[in-house]
PDB file of C-alpha atoms in Angstrom:
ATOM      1  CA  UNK I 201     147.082  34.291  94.551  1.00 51.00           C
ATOM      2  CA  UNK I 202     144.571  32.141  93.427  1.00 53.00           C
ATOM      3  CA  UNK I 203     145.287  28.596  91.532  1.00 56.00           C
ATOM      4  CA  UNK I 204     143.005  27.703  88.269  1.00 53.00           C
ATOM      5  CA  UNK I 205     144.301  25.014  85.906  1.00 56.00           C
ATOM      6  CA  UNK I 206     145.766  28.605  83.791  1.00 52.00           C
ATOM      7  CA  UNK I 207     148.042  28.800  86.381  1.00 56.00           C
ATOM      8  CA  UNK I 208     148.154  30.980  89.776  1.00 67.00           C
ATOM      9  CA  UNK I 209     145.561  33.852  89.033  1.00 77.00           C
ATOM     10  CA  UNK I 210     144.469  37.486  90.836  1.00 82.00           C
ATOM     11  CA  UNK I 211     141.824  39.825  89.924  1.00 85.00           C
ATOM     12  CA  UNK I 212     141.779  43.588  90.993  1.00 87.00           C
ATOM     13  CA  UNK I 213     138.682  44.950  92.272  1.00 88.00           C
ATOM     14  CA  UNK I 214     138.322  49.052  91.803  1.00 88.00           C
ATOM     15  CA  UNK I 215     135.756  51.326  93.150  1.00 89.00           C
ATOM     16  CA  UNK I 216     135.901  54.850  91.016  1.00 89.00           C
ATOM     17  CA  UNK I 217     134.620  58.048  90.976  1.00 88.00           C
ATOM     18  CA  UNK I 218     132.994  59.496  88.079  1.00 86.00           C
ATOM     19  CA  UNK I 219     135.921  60.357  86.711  1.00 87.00           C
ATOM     20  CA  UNK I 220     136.927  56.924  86.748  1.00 87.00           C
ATOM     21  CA  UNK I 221     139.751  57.643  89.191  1.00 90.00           C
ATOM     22  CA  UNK I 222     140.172  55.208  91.533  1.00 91.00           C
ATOM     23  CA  UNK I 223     139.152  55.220  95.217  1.00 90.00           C
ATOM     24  CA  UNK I 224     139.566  52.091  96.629  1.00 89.00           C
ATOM     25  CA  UNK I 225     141.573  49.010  95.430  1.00 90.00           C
ATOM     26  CA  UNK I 226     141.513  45.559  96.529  1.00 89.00           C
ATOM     27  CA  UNK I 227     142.923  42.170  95.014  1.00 87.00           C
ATOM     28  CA  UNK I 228     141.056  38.655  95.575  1.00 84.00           C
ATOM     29  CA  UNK I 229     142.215  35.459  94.414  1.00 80.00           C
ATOM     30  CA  UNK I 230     141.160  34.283  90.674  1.00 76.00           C
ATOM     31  CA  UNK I 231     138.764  31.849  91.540  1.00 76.00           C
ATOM     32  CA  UNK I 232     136.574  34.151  93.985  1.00 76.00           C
ATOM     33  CA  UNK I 233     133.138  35.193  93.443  1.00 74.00           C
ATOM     34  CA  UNK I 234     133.075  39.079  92.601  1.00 72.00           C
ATOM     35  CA  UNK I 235     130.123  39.555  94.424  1.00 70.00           C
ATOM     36  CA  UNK I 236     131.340  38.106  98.259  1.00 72.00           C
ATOM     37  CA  UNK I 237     134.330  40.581  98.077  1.00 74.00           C
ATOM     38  CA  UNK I 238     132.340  43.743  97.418  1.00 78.00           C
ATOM     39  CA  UNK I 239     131.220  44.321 100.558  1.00 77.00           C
ATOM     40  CA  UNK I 240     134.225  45.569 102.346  1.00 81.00           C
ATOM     41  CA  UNK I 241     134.720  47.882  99.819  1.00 82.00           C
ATOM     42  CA  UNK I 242     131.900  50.182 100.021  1.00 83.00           C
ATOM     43  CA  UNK I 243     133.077  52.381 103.374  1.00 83.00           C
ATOM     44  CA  UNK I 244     133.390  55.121 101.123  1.00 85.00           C
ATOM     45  CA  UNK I 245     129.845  55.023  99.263  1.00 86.00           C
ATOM     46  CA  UNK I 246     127.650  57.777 100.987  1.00 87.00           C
ATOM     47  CA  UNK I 247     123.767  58.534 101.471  1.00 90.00           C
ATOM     48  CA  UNK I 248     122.306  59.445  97.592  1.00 87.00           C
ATOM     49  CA  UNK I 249     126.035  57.993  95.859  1.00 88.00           C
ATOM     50  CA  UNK I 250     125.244  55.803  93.291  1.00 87.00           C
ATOM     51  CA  UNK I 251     126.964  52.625  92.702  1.00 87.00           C
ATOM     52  CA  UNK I 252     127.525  51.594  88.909  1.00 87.00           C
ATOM     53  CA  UNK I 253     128.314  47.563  88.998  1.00 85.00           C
ATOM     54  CA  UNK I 254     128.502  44.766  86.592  1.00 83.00           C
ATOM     55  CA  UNK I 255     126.452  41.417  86.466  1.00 83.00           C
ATOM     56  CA  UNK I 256     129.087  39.628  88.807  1.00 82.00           C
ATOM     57  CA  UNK I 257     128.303  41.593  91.822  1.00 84.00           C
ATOM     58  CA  UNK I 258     124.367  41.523  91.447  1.00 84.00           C
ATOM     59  CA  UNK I 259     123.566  40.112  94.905  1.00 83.00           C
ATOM     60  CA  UNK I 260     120.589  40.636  97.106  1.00 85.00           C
ATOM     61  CA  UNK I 261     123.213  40.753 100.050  1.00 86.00           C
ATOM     62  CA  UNK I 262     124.804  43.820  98.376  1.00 85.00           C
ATOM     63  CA  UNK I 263     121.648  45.600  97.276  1.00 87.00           C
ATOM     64  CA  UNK I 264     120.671  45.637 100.638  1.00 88.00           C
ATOM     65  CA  UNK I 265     123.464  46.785 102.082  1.00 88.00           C
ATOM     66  CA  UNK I 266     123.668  49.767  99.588  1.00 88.00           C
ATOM     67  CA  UNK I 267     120.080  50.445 100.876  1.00 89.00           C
ATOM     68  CA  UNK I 268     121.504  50.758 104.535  1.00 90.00           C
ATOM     69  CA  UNK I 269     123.615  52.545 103.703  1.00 88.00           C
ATOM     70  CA  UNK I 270     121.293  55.017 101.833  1.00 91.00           C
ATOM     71  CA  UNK I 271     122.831  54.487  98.615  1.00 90.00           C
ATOM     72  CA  UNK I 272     121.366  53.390  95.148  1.00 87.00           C
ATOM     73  CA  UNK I 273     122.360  50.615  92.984  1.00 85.00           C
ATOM     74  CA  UNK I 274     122.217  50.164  89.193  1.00 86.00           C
ATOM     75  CA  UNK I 275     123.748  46.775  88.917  1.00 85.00           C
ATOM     76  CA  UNK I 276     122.518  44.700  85.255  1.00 84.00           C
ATOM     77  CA  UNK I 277     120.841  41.793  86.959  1.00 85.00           C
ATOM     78  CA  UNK I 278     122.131  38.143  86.783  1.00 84.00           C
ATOM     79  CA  UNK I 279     120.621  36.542  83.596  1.00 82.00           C
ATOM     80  CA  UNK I 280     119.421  33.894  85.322  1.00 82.00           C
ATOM     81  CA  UNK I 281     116.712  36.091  88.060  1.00 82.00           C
ATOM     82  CA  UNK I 282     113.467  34.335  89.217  1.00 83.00           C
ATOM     83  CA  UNK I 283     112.467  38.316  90.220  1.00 82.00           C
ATOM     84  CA  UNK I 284     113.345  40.885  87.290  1.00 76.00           C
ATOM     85  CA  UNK I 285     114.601  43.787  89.071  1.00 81.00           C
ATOM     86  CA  UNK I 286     114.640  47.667  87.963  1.00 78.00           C
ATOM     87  CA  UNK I 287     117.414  48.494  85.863  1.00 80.00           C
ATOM     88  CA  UNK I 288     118.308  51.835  84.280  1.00 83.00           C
ATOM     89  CA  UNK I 289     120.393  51.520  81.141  1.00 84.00           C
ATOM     90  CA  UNK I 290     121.120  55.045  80.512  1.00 88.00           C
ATOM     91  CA  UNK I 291     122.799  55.195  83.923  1.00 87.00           C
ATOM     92  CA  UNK I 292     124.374  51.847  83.677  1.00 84.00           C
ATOM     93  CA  UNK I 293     126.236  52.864  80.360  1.00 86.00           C
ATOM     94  CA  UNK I 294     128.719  55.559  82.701  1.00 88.00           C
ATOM     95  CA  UNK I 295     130.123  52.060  84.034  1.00 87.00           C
ATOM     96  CA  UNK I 296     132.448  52.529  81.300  1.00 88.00           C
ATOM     97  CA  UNK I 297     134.402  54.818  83.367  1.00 89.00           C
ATOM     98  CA  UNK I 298     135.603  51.983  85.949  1.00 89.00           C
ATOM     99  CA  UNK I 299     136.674  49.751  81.972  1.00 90.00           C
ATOM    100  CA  UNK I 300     138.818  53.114  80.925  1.00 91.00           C
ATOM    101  CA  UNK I 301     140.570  52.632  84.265  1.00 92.00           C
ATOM    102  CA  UNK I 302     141.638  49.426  84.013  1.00 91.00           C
ATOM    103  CA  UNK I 303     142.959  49.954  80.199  1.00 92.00           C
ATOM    104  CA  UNK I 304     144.786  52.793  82.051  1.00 93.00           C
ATOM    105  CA  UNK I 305     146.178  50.401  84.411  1.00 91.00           C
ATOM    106  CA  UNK I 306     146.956  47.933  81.967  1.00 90.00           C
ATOM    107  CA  UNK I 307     149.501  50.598  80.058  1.00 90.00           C
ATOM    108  CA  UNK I 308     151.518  49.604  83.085  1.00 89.00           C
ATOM    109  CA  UNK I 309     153.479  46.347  82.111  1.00 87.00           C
ATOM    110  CA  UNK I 310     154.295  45.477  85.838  1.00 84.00           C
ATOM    111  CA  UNK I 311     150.310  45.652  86.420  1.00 84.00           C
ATOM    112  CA  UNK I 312     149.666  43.769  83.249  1.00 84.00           C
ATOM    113  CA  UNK I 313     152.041  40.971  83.201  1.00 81.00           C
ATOM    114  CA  UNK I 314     151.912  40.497  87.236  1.00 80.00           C
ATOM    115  CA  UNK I 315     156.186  40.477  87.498  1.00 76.00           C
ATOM    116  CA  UNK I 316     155.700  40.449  91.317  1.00 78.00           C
ATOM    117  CA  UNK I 317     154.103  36.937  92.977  1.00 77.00           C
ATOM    118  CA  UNK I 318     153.545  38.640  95.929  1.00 82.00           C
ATOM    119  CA  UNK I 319     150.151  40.132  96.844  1.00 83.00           C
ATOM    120  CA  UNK I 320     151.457  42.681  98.515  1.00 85.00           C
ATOM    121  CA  UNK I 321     154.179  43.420  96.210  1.00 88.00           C
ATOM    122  CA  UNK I 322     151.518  43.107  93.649  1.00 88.00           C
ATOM    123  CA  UNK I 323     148.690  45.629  95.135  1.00 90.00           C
ATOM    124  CA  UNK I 324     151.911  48.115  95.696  1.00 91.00           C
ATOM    125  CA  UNK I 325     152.760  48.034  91.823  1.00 90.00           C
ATOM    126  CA  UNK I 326     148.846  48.714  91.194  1.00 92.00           C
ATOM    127  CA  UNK I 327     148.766  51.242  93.630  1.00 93.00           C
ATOM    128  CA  UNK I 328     151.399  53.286  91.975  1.00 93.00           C
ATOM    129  CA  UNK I 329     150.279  52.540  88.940  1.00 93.00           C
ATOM    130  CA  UNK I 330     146.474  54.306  90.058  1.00 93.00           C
ATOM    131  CA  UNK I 331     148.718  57.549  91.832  1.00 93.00           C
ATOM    132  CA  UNK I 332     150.297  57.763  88.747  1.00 92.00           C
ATOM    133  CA  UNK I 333     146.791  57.890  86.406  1.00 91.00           C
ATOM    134  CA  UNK I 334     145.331  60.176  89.342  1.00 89.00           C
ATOM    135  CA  UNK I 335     148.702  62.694  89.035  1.00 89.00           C
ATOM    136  CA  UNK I 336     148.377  62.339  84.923  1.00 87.00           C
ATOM    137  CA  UNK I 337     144.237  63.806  85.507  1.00 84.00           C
ATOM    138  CA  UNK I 338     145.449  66.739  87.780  1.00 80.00           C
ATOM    139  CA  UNK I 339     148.650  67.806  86.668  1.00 77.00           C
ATOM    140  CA  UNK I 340     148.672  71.242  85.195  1.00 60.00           C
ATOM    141  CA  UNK I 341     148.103  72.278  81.644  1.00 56.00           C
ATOM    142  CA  UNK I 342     150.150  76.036  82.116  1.00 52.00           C
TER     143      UNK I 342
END
């Protein structure tokens, strides 16, 4: 947990599919940058995947590593950008999928009151919460 003067603080990084289930989870203290705690996350991001990301993670640092790893990014650049990158809009608007996961998760009050003060405690309760949403998608209709 991180501490801000608001208090002790987390924030839950997600990487989803199209769908906008969820893939890989990770939680970071409040007060670190977005951008520094992507990396590790990406292990499942293949040659011609796209990755759909918000202004917080646009980093040269990750760009390049997408581009390693054969993989395209269509992250809004940083406002503030001596060099105006490309930037496809009509792509960047699916990023809505990864916000419609995280008003799923919030539906879960252990996930959006944070009951437990352990991390690990914590990342279990979101964890569950993201089985449950992916069980909810597949579950049969018959």
């Amino acid at each position: 947990m991180g501490r801000s003067r608001g208090g002790l603080t987390t924030k839950i990084h997600a990487l989803v599919d199209a769908l906008g289930l969820p893939i890989v989870l990770k939680l970071t203290e409040g007060q670190a940058h977005d951008g520094k705690s992507a990396a590790d996350m990406l292990a499942t991001v293949r040659r011609g995947d796209t990755l759909l990301a918000d202004r917080a993670y646009d980093s040269n640092a990750l760009r390049e590593h997408l581009a390693q790893r054969g993989a395209r990014g269509q992250i809004k650049p940083m406002a503030g950008r001596v060099i105006a990158l490309s930037f496809n809009r009509r792509i960047y608007k699916k990023r809505n999928a990864v916000e419609r996961f995280f008003n799923k998760l919030k539906h879960f009050r252990a996930v959006a009151t944070r009951y437990d003060k352990r991390d690990d405690n914590f990342l279990a309760s979101v964890q569950l919460a993201s089985l449950r949403i992916w069980m909810r998608f597949n579950e049969s209709v018959a």
